[in-house]
Tab-separated table of C-alpha atoms and ligand atoms in Angstrom:
chain	number	residue	atom	x	y	z
N	1	MET	CA	9.847	-4.800	12.020
N	2	ALA	CA	11.489	-7.039	9.503
N	3	THR	CA	14.004	-4.821	7.734
N	4	PRO	CA	16.615	-7.272	6.461
N	5	THR	CA	18.620	-5.460	3.813
N	6	SER	CA	18.450	-8.667	1.756
N	7	ASN	CA	14.942	-7.542	0.833
N	8	LEU	CA	16.087	-4.036	0.012
N	9	ARG	CA	16.592	-2.936	-3.593
N	10	ILE	CA	17.833	0.554	-4.450
N	11	PHE	CA	17.110	2.165	-7.820
N	12	PRO	CA	18.596	5.263	-9.505
N	13	ALA	CA	15.194	6.875	-9.979
N	14	PRO	CA	11.434	6.322	-9.494
N	15	ASP	CA	11.014	5.158	-13.088
N	16	GLN	CA	13.374	2.205	-12.667
N	17	LEU	CA	11.876	1.422	-9.269
N	18	CYS	CA	8.325	1.326	-10.643
N	19	ARG	CA	9.370	-0.741	-13.659
N	20	ALA	CA	10.974	-3.321	-11.366
N	21	ALA	CA	7.893	-3.334	-9.132
N	22	ALA	CA	5.615	-3.787	-12.147
N	23	ALA	CA	7.685	-6.726	-13.407
N	24	GLN	CA	7.613	-8.360	-9.964
N	25	ILE	CA	3.861	-7.855	-9.650
N	26	ALA	CA	3.258	-9.307	-13.119
N	27	LEU	CA	5.312	-12.382	-12.202
N	28	MET	CA	3.449	-12.833	-8.910
N	29	ILE	CA	0.001	-12.566	-10.508
N	30	SER	CA	0.845	-14.778	-13.490
N	31	GLY	CA	2.440	-17.403	-11.273
N	32	HIS	CA	-0.322	-17.335	-8.645
N	33	GLN	CA	-1.957	-20.763	-8.224
N	34	GLY	CA	-5.152	-19.563	-6.553
N	35	GLN	CA	-8.349	-18.508	-8.282
N	36	ARG	CA	-8.023	-14.872	-7.150
N	37	PHE	CA	-4.962	-12.696	-6.632
N	38	ARG	CA	-5.858	-10.220	-3.904
N	39	LEU	CA	-3.878	-7.001	-4.435
N	40	ALA	CA	-4.099	-4.059	-2.008
N	41	LEU	CA	-3.103	-0.716	-3.515
N	42	SER	CA	-1.389	2.201	-1.848
N	43	GLY	CA	-2.142	5.825	-2.597
N	44	GLY	CA	-0.109	8.962	-2.992
N	45	ARG	CA	2.261	10.037	-5.734
N	46	THR	CA	4.837	7.237	-6.039
N	47	PRO	CA	2.490	4.379	-6.956
N	48	GLU	CA	0.708	6.386	-9.660
N	49	LEU	CA	3.694	5.845	-11.981
N	50	LEU	CA	3.632	2.134	-11.135
N	51	TYR	CA	-0.081	1.899	-11.995
N	52	ARG	CA	0.504	3.688	-15.307
N	53	ILE	CA	3.218	1.170	-16.204
N	54	LEU	CA	0.936	-1.725	-15.275
N	55	ALA	CA	-1.847	-0.155	-17.365
N	56	THR	CA	0.286	0.330	-20.464
N	57	GLU	CA	3.064	-2.271	-20.544
N	58	TYR	CA	1.163	-5.029	-18.729
N	59	ALA	CA	-2.451	-4.460	-19.785
N	60	ALA	CA	-2.375	-7.647	-21.874
N	61	ALA	CA	0.412	-9.520	-20.048
N	62	ILE	CA	-1.336	-9.712	-16.666
N	63	PRO	CA	-4.452	-11.932	-16.342
N	64	TRP	CA	-6.453	-9.107	-14.757
N	65	GLY	CA	-9.561	-11.316	-14.635
N	66	LYS	CA	-8.097	-13.131	-11.646
N	67	VAL	CA	-7.080	-9.962	-9.787
N	68	GLU	CA	-9.178	-8.549	-6.965
N	69	LEU	CA	-8.271	-4.973	-6.015
N	70	PHE	CA	-8.479	-3.360	-2.590
N	71	TRP	CA	-7.161	-0.088	-1.158
N	72	GLY	CA	-4.946	0.255	1.912
N	73	ASP	CA	-6.304	3.695	2.687
N	74	GLU	CA	-8.354	6.566	1.333
N	75	ARG	CA	-8.644	10.273	1.802
N	76	TYR	CA	-12.133	11.161	3.036
N	77	VAL	CA	-13.190	13.018	-0.092
N	78	PRO	CA	-15.593	12.143	-2.947
N	79	HIS	CA	-14.224	9.584	-5.403
N	80	ASP	CA	-14.062	12.275	-8.100
N	81	HIS	CA	-11.969	14.599	-5.923
N	82	PRO	CA	-8.395	15.279	-7.125
N	83	ALA	CA	-6.979	13.967	-3.818
N	84	SER	CA	-8.943	10.688	-3.968
N	85	ASN	CA	-6.873	7.492	-4.165
N	86	ALA	CA	-9.835	5.841	-5.887
N	87	ALA	CA	-9.767	8.574	-8.561
N	88	MET	CA	-6.004	8.196	-8.962
N	89	VAL	CA	-6.261	4.433	-9.521
N	90	GLN	CA	-9.220	4.902	-11.849
N	91	ARG	CA	-7.367	7.278	-14.182
N	92	SER	CA	-3.934	5.608	-13.975
N	93	LEU	CA	-5.013	1.941	-14.104
N	94	LEU	CA	-8.695	1.002	-14.200
N	95	ASP	CA	-9.525	3.103	-17.277
N	96	HIS	CA	-6.969	1.027	-19.219
N	97	ILE	CA	-7.448	-2.599	-18.150
N	98	ASN	CA	-10.258	-5.148	-18.224
N	99	ILE	CA	-11.054	-6.215	-14.681
N	100	PRO	CA	-14.556	-7.202	-13.539
N	101	ALA	CA	-16.155	-4.333	-11.599
N	102	ASN	CA	-17.185	-6.718	-8.801
N	103	GLN	CA	-13.495	-7.429	-8.233
N	104	VAL	CA	-12.630	-3.783	-7.572
N	105	HIS	CA	-13.261	-2.605	-4.001
N	106	PRO	CA	-12.542	1.085	-3.418
N	107	ILE	CA	-13.020	2.410	0.104
N	108	PRO	CA	-16.411	4.198	0.303
N	109	THR	CA	-16.468	7.863	1.346
N	110	GLY	CA	-20.120	8.711	0.731
N	111	ALA	CA	-21.679	8.257	4.173
N	112	GLY	CA	-20.470	11.640	5.409
N	113	ASN	CA	-18.996	9.829	8.410
N	114	PRO	CA	-15.560	8.159	8.102
N	115	ALA	CA	-16.268	5.666	10.879
N	116	SER	CA	-19.423	4.454	9.097
N	117	ASP	CA	-17.610	4.061	5.792
N	118	ALA	CA	-14.711	2.296	7.535
N	119	ALA	CA	-17.184	-0.179	9.059
N	120	ALA	CA	-18.782	-0.681	5.650
N	121	TYR	CA	-15.362	-1.410	4.147
N	122	GLN	CA	-14.658	-3.930	6.874
N	123	GLN	CA	-17.856	-5.726	5.843
N	124	THR	CA	-16.630	-5.752	2.247
N	125	LEU	CA	-13.285	-7.194	3.336
N	126	GLN	CA	-15.006	-9.822	5.488
N	127	ALA	CA	-17.234	-10.833	2.568
N	128	CYS	CA	-14.094	-11.311	0.440
N	129	ALA	CA	-12.188	-13.302	3.052
N	130	GLU	CA	-11.595	-16.952	2.173
N	131	THR	CA	-12.639	-18.250	5.572
N	132	GLU	CA	-15.465	-16.667	7.518
N	133	GLY	CA	-14.231	-15.036	10.719
N	134	GLU	CA	-10.612	-15.037	9.582
N	135	LEU	CA	-8.631	-12.048	8.344
N	136	LEU	CA	-8.549	-11.459	4.617
N	137	ARG	CA	-4.923	-12.121	3.636
N	138	PHE	CA	-3.741	-10.053	0.663
N	139	ASP	CA	-1.516	-11.908	-1.768
N	140	LEU	CA	0.338	-8.639	-2.242
N	141	LEU	CA	0.059	-5.427	-0.237
N	142	LEU	CA	1.555	-2.252	-1.665
N	143	LEU	CA	2.610	0.377	0.856
N	144	GLY	CA	4.327	3.737	0.755
N	145	MET	CA	6.003	5.746	3.474
N	146	GLY	CA	5.495	9.393	4.301
N	147	ASP	CA	8.381	11.614	5.440
N	148	ASP	CA	6.969	11.295	8.980
N	149	GLY	CA	7.120	7.507	8.741
N	150	HIS	CA	3.387	6.976	8.232
N	151	THR	CA	2.113	4.213	6.019
N	152	ALA	CA	-1.351	3.795	4.547
N	153	SER	CA	-3.131	6.423	6.658
N	154	LEU	CA	-1.630	5.192	9.919
N	155	PHE	CA	-0.076	8.449	11.026
N	156	PRO	CA	2.178	8.764	14.101
N	157	GLY	CA	0.561	9.418	17.457
N	158	GLY	CA	-3.018	8.319	16.804
N	159	ASP	CA	-5.081	5.706	18.648
N	160	TRP	CA	-5.526	3.926	15.276
N	161	LEU	CA	-2.029	2.547	15.814
N	162	ALA	CA	-3.279	0.461	18.741
N	163	GLU	CA	-6.362	-0.900	16.939
N	164	ARG	CA	-6.201	-4.713	16.968
N	165	ALA	CA	-9.851	-5.687	16.418
N	166	ALA	CA	-11.211	-3.588	13.555
N	167	TRP	CA	-9.862	-4.196	10.055
N	168	ALA	CA	-10.476	-0.615	8.895
N	169	VAL	CA	-10.842	2.585	10.920
N	170	ALA	CA	-11.129	6.337	10.530
N	171	SER	CA	-7.913	8.258	11.111
N	172	ARG	CA	-6.656	11.791	10.689
N	173	ALA	CA	-3.752	13.213	8.724
N	174	PRO	CA	-1.748	16.291	9.763
N	175	VAL	CA	-2.083	17.501	6.187
N	176	PRO	CA	-5.270	17.958	4.155
N	177	PRO	CA	-7.411	16.055	3.455
N	178	HIS	CA	-7.357	15.468	7.180
N	179	GLY	CA	-10.116	12.878	7.204
N	180	ARG	CA	-8.854	9.411	6.297
N	181	ILE	CA	-9.877	5.760	6.315
N	182	THR	CA	-7.110	3.209	6.766
N	183	LEU	CA	-6.606	-0.494	7.137
N	184	THR	CA	-5.222	-1.389	10.543
N	185	PHE	CA	-2.050	-3.271	11.461
N	186	PRO	CA	-3.801	-6.659	11.820
N	187	MET	CA	-4.981	-6.367	8.207
N	188	LEU	CA	-1.683	-5.045	6.861
N	189	ASN	CA	0.381	-7.632	8.745
N	190	ALA	CA	-1.733	-10.517	7.428
N	191	ALA	CA	-0.446	-10.021	3.872
N	192	HIS	CA	1.489	-12.859	2.254
N	193	HIS	CA	3.793	-10.373	0.518
N	194	THR	CA	4.348	-6.674	1.211
N	195	MET	CA	6.070	-4.298	-1.189
N	196	ILE	CA	7.083	-0.924	0.292
N	197	LEU	CA	7.831	1.739	-2.324
N	198	VAL	CA	9.814	4.751	-1.100
N	199	THR	CA	11.042	7.620	-3.260
N	200	GLY	CA	12.367	11.125	-2.700
N	201	GLU	CA	14.924	12.896	-0.552
N	202	ALA	CA	12.308	13.847	2.054
N	203	LYS	CA	12.187	10.177	3.140
N	204	GLN	CA	15.946	9.841	3.649
N	205	GLN	CA	16.151	10.754	7.329
N	206	VAL	CA	13.374	8.445	8.509
N	207	LEU	CA	14.576	5.605	6.300
N	208	GLN	CA	18.070	5.902	7.728
N	209	LYS	CA	16.699	5.695	11.292
N	210	ILE	CA	14.516	2.710	10.477
N	211	PHE	CA	17.328	0.670	8.971
N	212	ALA	CA	19.905	1.801	11.547
N	213	ASN	CA	17.744	0.808	14.530
N	214	PRO	CA	14.502	-0.994	13.595
N	215	THR	CA	13.548	-1.636	17.225
N	216	ALA	CA	13.779	2.013	18.258
N	217	ALA	CA	12.077	3.053	15.027
N	218	ALA	CA	9.158	0.707	15.737
N	219	SER	CA	8.201	2.835	18.737
N	220	ARG	CA	8.024	5.980	16.636
N	221	TYR	CA	7.341	5.361	12.951
N	222	PRO	CA	4.227	3.422	11.854
N	223	ILE	CA	5.999	1.962	8.800
N	224	ALA	CA	8.494	0.389	11.242
N	225	MET	CA	5.592	-1.216	13.127
N	226	ILE	CA	4.752	-3.247	10.030
N	227	ASP	CA	5.748	-6.815	10.856
N	228	PRO	CA	3.957	-9.069	8.396
N	229	GLN	CA	3.689	-12.830	8.526
N	230	GLY	CA	4.829	-12.809	4.914
N	231	GLU	CA	7.798	-11.396	3.022
N	232	VAL	CA	8.650	-7.691	2.955
N	233	HIS	CA	10.292	-6.149	-0.106
N	234	TRP	CA	11.621	-2.593	0.148
N	235	LEU	CA	12.049	-0.746	-3.174
N	236	VAL	CA	13.793	2.559	-2.583
N	237	ASP	CA	15.199	5.160	-4.958
N	238	SER	CA	18.667	6.626	-4.435
N	239	ALA	CA	17.235	10.022	-3.434
N	240	ALA	CA	15.644	8.357	-0.415
N	241	TRP	CA	18.662	6.115	0.266
N	242	PRO	CA	21.866	7.731	-1.082
N	243	GLU	CA	24.867	5.512	-0.361
N	244	ALA	CA	26.769	8.602	0.810
N	245	ALA	CA	24.281	9.144	3.595
N	246	HIS	CA	24.939	5.694	4.993
N	247	ARG	CA	28.729	5.488	5.161
H	301	6PG	C1	-1.766	8.099	0.749
H	301	6PG	C2	-0.870	6.900	0.904
H	301	6PG	C3	0.264	7.252	1.799
H	301	6PG	C4	1.484	7.285	0.919
H	301	6PG	C5	2.619	8.018	1.588
H	301	6PG	C6	3.789	8.173	0.625
H	301	6PG	O1	-2.985	7.942	0.688
H	301	6PG	O2	-1.190	9.184	0.628
H	301	6PG	O3	-1.463	5.741	1.150
H	301	6PG	O4	0.496	6.370	2.868
H	301	6PG	O5	1.886	5.953	0.618
H	301	6PG	O6	2.133	9.287	1.971
H	301	6PG	O7	3.324	8.882	-0.481
H	301	6PG	P1	4.318	9.169	-1.732
H	301	6PG	O8	4.785	7.839	-2.171
H	301	6PG	O9	3.463	9.877	-2.709
H	301	6PG	O10	5.419	10.018	-1.167
């Protein structure tokens, strides 16, 4: 796990964190030389504020026509379900920006079988990869961290953590919705840039362990098993990383 504090920025509150993330994302997309900017989105609560900022303050500033959107994970529910990450991105971002529909790739959940939909998503990812047979490398991967140290839907203790061939697999969460689909470590670690957004006091204990002893943490917390080829940027709010807790 690459956890150099040089890539760690701490913010007073989620609002400032998401505004800084939005500004960094806008710069990366606008400055991107390639034809497509491949952005993988994370789910959950924290990024929703980020997507709303992108949708309002950057709707015109970002050349969305060159962005291709993917998801790092999905809850195995219909896309109109309140817990759906696809639904969350639709209402917080996609309803407010102009991006070609064929450049938006939500994880399917309609087959009634997570493994089948995970395999279908892998085919989508493979079709979008620049070079046939090679991993699709996201230009930017957004990740969060649960208070158990999970990331995407790679929860502690599952055989999905050892998956090195498939790009997307079914997994299970200890909290509902239990059924999940998640990208695997090979896919996550192929990203050129990774931005990990962590907010809230519930994350404090795990975050402290990860930064105090990354090697030990990498045997226990999936987020600490992330070791991308590219750069890792941690954006953390003070509730999750209070200075007082680290003296
Ligand atoms: C999901 C996410 C998940 C999330 C963490 C942190 O589908 O829930 O992909 O990995 O990033 O649970 O969520 P919060 O940022 O909302 O605490």
